[in-house]
XYZ file of C-alpha atoms in Angstrom:
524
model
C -9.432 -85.620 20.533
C -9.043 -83.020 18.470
C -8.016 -82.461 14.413
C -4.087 -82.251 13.426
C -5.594 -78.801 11.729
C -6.345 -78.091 15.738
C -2.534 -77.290 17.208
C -0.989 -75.527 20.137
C 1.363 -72.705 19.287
C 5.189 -72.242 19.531
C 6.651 -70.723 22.288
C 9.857 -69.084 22.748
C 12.069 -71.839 23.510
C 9.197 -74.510 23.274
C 8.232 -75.704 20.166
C 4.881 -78.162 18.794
C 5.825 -80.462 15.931
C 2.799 -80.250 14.940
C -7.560 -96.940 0.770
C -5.153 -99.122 0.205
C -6.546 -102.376 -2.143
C -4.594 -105.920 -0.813
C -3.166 -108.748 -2.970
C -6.475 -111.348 -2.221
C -3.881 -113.655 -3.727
C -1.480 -113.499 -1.140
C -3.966 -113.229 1.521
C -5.484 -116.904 0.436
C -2.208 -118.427 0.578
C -1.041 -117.556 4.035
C -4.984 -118.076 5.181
C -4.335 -121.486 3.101
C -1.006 -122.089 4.987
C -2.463 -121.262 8.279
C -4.957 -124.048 7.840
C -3.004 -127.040 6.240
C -0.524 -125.921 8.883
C 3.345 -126.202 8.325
C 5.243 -129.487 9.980
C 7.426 -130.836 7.135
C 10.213 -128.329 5.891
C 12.237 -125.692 7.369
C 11.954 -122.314 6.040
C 14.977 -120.999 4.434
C 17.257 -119.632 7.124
C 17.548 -116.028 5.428
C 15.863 -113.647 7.865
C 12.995 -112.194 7.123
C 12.797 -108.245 6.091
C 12.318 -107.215 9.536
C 15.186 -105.587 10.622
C 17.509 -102.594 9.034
C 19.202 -101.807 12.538
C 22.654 -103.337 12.606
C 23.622 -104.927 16.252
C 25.999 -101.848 17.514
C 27.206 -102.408 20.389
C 24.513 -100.373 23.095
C 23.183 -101.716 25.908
C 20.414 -100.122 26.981
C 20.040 -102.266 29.962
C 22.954 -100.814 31.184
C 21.515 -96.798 30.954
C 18.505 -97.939 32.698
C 17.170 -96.208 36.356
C 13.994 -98.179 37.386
C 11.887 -96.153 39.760
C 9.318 -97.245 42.458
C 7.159 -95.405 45.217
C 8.256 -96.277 48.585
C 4.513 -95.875 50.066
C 2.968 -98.299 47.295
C 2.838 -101.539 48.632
C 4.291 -104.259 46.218
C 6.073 -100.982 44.186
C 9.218 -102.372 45.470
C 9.402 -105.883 45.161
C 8.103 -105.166 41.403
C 11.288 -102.733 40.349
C 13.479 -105.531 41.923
C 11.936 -108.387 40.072
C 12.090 -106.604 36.919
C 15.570 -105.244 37.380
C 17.125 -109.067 38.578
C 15.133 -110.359 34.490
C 16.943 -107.648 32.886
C 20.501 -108.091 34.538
C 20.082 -103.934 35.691
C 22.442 -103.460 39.136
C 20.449 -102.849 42.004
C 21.949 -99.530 42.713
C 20.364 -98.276 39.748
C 16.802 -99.496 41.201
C 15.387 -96.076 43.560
C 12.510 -95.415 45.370
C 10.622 -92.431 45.875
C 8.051 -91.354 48.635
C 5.259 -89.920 46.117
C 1.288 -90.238 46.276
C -0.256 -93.340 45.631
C -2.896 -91.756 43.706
C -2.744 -92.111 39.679
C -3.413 -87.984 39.554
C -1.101 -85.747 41.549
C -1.169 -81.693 41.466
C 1.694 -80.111 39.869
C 3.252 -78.655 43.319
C 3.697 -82.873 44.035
C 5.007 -83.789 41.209
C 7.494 -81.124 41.562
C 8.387 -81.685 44.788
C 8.322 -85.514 44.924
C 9.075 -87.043 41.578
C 10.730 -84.710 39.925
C 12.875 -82.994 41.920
C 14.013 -85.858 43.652
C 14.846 -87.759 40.432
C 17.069 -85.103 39.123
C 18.745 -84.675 42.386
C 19.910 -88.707 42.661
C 20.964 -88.913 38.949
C 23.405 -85.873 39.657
C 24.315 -86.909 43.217
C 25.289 -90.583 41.571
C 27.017 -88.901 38.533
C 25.141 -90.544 36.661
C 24.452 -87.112 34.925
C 26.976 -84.210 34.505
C 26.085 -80.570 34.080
C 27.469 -77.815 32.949
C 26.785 -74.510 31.726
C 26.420 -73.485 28.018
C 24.966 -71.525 25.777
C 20.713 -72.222 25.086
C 20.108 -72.624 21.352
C 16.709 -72.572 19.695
C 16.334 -74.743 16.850
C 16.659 -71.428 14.537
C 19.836 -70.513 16.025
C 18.877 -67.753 18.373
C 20.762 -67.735 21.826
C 19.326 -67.187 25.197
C 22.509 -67.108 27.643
C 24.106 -69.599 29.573
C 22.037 -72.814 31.055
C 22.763 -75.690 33.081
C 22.516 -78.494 30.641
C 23.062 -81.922 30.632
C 26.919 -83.034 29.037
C 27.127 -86.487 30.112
C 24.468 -88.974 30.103
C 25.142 -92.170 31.727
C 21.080 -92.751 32.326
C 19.151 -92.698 29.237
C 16.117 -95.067 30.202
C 13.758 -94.499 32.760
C 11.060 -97.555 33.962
C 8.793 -96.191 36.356
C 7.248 -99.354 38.401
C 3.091 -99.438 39.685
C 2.639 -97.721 42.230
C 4.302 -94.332 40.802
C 1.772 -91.401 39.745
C 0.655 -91.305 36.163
C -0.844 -87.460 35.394
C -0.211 -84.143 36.362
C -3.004 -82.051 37.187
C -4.346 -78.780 35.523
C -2.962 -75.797 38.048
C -6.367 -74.280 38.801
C -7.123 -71.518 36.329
C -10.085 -68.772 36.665
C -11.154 -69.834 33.231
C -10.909 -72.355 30.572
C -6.988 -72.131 29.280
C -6.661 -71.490 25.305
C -5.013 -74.456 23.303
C -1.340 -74.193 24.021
C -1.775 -73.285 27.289
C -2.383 -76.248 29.044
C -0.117 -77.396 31.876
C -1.659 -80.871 32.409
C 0.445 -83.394 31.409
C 1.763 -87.296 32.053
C 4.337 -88.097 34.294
C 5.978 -89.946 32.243
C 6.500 -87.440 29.211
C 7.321 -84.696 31.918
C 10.314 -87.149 32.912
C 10.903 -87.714 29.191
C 11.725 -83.765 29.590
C 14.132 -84.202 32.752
C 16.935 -82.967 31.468
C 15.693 -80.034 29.666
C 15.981 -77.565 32.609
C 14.839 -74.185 31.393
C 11.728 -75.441 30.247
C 8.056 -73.964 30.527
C 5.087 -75.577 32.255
C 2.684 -74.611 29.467
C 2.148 -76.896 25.735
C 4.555 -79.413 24.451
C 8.380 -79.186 24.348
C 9.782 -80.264 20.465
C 10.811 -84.393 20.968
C 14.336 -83.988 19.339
C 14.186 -87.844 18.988
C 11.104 -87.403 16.664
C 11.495 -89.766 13.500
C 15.430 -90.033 14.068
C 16.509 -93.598 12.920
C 19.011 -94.298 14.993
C 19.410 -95.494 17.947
C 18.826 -93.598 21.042
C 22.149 -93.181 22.464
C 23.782 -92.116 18.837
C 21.456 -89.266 18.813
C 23.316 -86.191 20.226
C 20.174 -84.224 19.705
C 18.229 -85.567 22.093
C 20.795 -85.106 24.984
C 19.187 -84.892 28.431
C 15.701 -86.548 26.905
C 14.975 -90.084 28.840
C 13.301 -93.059 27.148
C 10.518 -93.890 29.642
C 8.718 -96.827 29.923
C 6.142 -98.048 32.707
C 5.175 -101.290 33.994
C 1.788 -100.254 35.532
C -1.220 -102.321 35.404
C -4.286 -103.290 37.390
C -2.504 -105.367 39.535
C 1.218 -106.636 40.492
C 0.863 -110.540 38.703
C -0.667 -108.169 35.290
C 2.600 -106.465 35.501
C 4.612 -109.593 36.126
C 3.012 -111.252 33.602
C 3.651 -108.417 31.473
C 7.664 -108.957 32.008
C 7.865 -112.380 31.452
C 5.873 -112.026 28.347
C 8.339 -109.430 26.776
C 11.004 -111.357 27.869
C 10.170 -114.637 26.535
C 9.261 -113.472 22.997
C 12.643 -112.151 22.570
C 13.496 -116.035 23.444
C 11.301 -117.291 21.261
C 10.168 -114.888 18.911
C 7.552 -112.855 18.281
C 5.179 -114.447 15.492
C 1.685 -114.032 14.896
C -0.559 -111.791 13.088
C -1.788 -107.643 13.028
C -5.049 -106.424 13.375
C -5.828 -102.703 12.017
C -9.536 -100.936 12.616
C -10.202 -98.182 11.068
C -12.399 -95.779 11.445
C -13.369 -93.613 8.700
C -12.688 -90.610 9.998
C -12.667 -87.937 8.013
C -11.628 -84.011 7.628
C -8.968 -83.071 9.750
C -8.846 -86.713 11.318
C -7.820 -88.144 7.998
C -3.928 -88.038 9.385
C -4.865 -90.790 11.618
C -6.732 -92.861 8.851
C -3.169 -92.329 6.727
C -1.389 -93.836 9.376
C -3.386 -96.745 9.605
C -2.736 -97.030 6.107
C 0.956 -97.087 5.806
C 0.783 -100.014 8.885
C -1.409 -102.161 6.596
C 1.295 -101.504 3.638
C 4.087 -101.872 5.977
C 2.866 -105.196 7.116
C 2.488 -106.713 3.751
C 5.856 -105.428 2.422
C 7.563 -107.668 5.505
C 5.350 -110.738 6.036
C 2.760 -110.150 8.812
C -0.474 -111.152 7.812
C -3.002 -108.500 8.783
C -6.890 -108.282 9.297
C -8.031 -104.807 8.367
C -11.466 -103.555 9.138
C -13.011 -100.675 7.019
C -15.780 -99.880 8.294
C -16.589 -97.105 10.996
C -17.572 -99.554 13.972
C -15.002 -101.521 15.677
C -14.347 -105.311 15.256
C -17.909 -106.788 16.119
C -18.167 -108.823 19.539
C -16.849 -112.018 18.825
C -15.602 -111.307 15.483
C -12.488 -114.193 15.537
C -8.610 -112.381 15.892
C -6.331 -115.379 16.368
C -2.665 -115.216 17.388
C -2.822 -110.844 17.354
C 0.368 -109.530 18.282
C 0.061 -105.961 16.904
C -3.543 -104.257 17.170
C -4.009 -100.210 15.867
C -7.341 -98.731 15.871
C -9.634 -95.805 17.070
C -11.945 -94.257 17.381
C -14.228 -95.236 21.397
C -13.838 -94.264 24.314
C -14.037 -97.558 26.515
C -12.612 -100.800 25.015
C -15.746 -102.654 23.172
C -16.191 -104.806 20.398
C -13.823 -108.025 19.790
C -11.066 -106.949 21.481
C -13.942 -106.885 24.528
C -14.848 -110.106 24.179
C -14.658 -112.615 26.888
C -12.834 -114.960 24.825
C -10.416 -113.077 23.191
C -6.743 -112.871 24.546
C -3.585 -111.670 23.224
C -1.009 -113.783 21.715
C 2.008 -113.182 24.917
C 4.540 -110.464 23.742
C 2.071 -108.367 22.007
C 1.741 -104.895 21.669
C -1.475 -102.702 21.417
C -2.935 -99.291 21.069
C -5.897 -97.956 20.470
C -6.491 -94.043 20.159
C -8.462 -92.276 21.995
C -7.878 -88.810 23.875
C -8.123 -90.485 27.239
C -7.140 -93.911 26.856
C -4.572 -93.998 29.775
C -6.727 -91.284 31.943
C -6.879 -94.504 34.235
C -3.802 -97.739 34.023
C -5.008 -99.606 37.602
C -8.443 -101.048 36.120
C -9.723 -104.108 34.239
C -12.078 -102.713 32.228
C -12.290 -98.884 31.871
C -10.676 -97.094 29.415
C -8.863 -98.889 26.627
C -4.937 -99.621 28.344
C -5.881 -100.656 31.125
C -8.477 -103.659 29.337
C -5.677 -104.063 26.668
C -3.155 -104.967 29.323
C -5.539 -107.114 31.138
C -5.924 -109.021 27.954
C -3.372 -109.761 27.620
C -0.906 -107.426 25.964
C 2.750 -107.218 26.735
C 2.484 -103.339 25.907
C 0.057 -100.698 25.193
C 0.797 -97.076 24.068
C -2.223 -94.052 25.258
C -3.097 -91.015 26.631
C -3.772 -89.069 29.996
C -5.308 -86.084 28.838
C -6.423 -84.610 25.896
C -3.527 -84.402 23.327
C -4.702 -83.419 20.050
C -4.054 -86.036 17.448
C -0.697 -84.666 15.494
C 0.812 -84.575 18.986
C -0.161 -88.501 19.721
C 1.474 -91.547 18.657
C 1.918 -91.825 14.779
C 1.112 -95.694 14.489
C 3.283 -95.508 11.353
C 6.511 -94.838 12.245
C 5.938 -96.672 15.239
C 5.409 -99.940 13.353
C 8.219 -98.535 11.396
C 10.998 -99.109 14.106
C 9.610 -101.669 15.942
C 9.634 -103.565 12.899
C 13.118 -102.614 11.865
C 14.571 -103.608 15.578
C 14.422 -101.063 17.706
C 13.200 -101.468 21.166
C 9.543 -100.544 22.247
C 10.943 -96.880 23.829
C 12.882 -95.908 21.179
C 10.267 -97.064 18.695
C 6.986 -95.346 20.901
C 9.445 -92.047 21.622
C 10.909 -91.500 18.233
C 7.232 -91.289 16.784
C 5.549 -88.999 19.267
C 6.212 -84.522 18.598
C 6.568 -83.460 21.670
C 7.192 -84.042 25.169
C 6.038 -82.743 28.013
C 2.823 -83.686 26.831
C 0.029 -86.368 27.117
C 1.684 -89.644 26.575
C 2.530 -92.846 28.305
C 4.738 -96.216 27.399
C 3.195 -99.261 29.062
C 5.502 -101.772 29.298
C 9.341 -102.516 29.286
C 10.867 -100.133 27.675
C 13.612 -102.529 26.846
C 11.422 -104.601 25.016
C 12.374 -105.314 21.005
C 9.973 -107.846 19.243
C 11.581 -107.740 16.314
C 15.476 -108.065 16.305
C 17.889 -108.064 13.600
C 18.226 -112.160 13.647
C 14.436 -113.669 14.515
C 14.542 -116.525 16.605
C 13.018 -119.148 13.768
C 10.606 -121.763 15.542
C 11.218 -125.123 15.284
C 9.343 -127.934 13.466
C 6.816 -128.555 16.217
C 6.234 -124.746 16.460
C 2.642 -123.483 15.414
C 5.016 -120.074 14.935
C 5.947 -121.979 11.885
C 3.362 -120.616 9.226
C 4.137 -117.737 10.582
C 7.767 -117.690 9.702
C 7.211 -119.276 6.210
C 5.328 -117.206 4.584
C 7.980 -114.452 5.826
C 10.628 -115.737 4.590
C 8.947 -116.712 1.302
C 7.906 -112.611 1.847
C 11.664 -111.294 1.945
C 12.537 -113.982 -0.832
C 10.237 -113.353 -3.371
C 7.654 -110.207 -3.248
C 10.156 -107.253 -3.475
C 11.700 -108.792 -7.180
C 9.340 -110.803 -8.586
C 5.581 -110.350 -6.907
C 4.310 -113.241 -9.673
C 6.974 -115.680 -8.571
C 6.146 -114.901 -4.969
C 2.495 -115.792 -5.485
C 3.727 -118.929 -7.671
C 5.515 -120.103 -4.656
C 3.546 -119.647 -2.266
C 1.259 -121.336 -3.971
C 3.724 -124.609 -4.684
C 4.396 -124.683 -0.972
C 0.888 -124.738 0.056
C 0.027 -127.745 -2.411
C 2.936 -129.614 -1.511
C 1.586 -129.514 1.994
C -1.932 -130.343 0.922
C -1.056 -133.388 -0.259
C 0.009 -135.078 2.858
C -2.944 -133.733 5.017
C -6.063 -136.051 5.074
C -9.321 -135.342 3.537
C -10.422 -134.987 6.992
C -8.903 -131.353 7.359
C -11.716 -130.283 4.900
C -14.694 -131.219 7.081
C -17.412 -128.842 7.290
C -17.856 -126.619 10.089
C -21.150 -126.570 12.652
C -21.396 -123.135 11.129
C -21.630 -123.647 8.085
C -25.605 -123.212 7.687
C -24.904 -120.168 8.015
C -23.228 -118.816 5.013
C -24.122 -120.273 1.433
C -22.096 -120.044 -1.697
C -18.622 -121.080 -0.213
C -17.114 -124.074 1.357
C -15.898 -123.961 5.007
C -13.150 -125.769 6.608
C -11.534 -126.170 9.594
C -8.548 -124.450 10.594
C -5.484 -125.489 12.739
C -4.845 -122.298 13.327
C -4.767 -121.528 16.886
C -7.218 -118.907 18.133
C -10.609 -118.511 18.695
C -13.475 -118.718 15.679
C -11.450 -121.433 13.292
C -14.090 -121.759 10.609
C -12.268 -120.150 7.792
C -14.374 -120.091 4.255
C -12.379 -120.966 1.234
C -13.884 -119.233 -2.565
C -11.137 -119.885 -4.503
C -7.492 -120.325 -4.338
C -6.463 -116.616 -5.728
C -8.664 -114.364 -4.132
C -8.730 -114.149 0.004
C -10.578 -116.176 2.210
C -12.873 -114.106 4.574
C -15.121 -114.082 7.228
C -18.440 -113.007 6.439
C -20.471 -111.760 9.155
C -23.847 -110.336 9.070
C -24.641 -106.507 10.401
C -28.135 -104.976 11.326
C -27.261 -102.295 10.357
C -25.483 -102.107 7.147
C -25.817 -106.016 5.358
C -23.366 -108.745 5.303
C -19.787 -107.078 5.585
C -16.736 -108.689 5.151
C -13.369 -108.844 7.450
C -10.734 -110.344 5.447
C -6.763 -111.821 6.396
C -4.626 -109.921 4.238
């Protein structure tokens, strides 16, 4: 992957958009929370700060086109399962007769995704054309176009089984940045409705940061949300529906994990993003583990109940996400960056979304090809609109340049985590920590951070007092760590020894490195 400093040029007509210390405080209080673990009182029913999207009336369910390749076996029976969960009339579920392979030439995809697509959607008036005048974003005017006026399809889900990149046309020599025609399938159909569009570099994303949603955004006219449910195998991607499906039921509680990677020079954008998420995540009550250091999460390394996970910088999924015992918590959504992280979706364990789904993951966000790093996924205002309740393809499209480029959606487009009104667990619930210390988040931290850590504080010793001595017994592991006292958490998850140093700064896990000392990976 290359630098942001590192950018395709405009075209005529075609355009390329081209550390943070934590309250220990509050960090030892949820950690504290976590292990006492919440059964006696309800949080307060305010919701937490989640949400700034008002329920308005869309349906995006009822825009959607699911696609599936009539010559992949089990294509089929996938679209239909997914569109019968999400209430979408069968005549809006098509097939296509398209390679099986992931990688298709250009001539194919023209000819037997593309094409074809555009054809049914005006055939079913499901889009109108007509004529008008092209404008550039500067004003200048290039004659009359076909473009789209009327939009009755705004999300696209394309089902396994449908290709995923678009070859390089054969060149005579290496093509100079910009000129690339490579590209995903599923950013190319992002571009459907653009018709006068060139082959070569990225087309401006007129959804790019909007904060609306996507149907009140007449600039993005003829744009599609796309989504695919693609994975190593069918029961992955059923799994994969059910999961999205039942933490809008439920809710989706649990905590964020953020590696960084130290990156440097022109990489630093992606460091900054990282940044804002671990901000972001404080400011609304997700607790977060943030790793600073320029390996990944060691193998092993304990990440209980992760529903969001950001990192970069490896090629092939390693470290804790890796591990054999690590799984997702259902409903969670995942990316790590990497040039080529989607360059393969129908595998286990190469590549990083491919391994993320088959851990679990609801959704994971990547590339096909090489997409330079301002033109990827800005994990920032991602987190930004997923958090504040917009679905998973208007949150993943509104924070990517361009189009026509590099990028792929895994999972249901539909999906939104985080809606206006969370679904608060009841008393049984081990969600219930969780929800707590958000609410005690939204009431508190904004106005008053001391009364917030006051508080928190109160609630956690009122809860101490009617757990038995016997939560505080030490740990097998505790030989190996001297100086603090460990205890056992009822937190679910894997690796539950927590160690406690005092009740105001965090509690961390302390791990020890060959190569650099004891380092230390701490809840925030």
């Amino acid at each position: 992957m290359y630098p942001s400093h590192r950018r395709p040029s405009v075209q005529p007509q075609r355009q390329c958009w081209l550390s943070v210390r934590l309250r220990g405080w509050s960090a030892a209080a949820v950690v504290l929370l976590g292990v006492l673990g919440l059964v006696q009182k309800s949080p307060a029913q305010n919701s937490p700060p989640h949400s700034l999207l008002e329920p308005d009336g869309w349906d995006p369910a009822a825009e959607t086109l699911v696609v599936y390749n009539k010559d992949f076996e089990g294509s089929e029976d996938l679209a239909r399962y997914y569109a019968s969960k999400r209430k979408i009339s069968s005549d809006r579920v098509i097939g296509l007769k398209c390679p099986v392979e992931e990688t298709i030439s250009r001539e194919k995809f023209e000819s037997t995704v593309r094409e074809p697509l555009l054809r049914r959607l005006i055939e079913n008036k499901w889009w109108v054309l007509e004529k008008r005048d092209l404008v550039d974003p500067s004003g200048k005017r290039y004659g009359q176009v076909p473009q789209v006026v009327r939009q009755d399809i705004r999300v696209v889900v394309l089902m396994r089984g449908v290709p995923i990149r678009v070859d390089r046309v054969p060149h005579n020599r290496e093509p100079a940045i910009g000129e690339v025609d490579e590209a995903s399938v599923d950013s190319e159909i992002a571009a459907l409705g653009l018709l006068q569009r060139p082959i070569k570099g990225p087309l401006e994303n007129r959804y790019y940061q909007k904060g609306q949603r996507f149907a009140d955004c007449p600039e993005a006219r003829g744009q599609l949300l796309v989504g695919r449910l693609d994975a190593a195998d069918d029961a992955t991607v059923r799994r994969m529906i059910d999961d999205s499906l039942n933490a809008e039921r439920t809710g989706l509680w649990g905590r964020a994990v953020v590696d960084f990677s130290l990156m440097d020079g022109g990489y630093e954008e992606g460091e900054q993003w990282l940044a804002k998420c671990v901000q972001m995540y404080q400011r609304v009550g997700v607790p977060v583990a943030v790793d600073r250091y320029r390996e990944v999460f060691r193998d092993a390394w304990p990440l209980p109940d992760t529903i969001l996970y950001f990192g970069w910088y490896t090629s092939q999924i390693t470290g804790a996400i890796a591990s054999p015992s690590f799984r997702f918590k259902p409903g969670a959504i995942a990316c790590h960056l990497h040039s080529f992280s989607a360059s393969v979706l129908r595998t286990k364990s190469e590549a990083w979304v491919g391994p993320l789904l088959e851990k679990g993951a609801a959704a994971a966000l990547g590339n096909v090809w090489e997409p330079y790093l301002t033109l990827t996924v800005h994990f920032d205002h991602l987190n930004e609109r997923l958090l504040s309740g917009a679905t998973l393809g208007e949150a993943a499209w509104s924070s990517m340049p361009g189009i026509s480029w590099m990028n792929v959606v895994v999972g249901d487009p539909l999906y939104r985590p985080f809606p206006r009104r969370r679904v608060m667990p009841d008393a049984a619930s081990p969600n219930r920590d969780y929800a707590l210390y958000a609410s005690l988040v939204g009431r508190y931290l904004p106005r008053d951070p001391k009364k917030f850590r006051r508080e928190l504080l109160k609630t956690a010793r009122r809860i101490a007092v009617r757990i038995s001595s016997n939560s505080w017994a030490c740990s097998p592991q505790s030989k190996e760590t001297t100086g603090s006292r460990p205890i056992s958490s009822s937190m679910p998850g894997p690796g539950r020894t927590l160690w406690r140093t005092s009740s105001a700064v965090p509690c961390m896990k302390v791990r020890p490195s060959a190569a650099r000392g004891s380092r230390m990976r701490a809840w925030k």
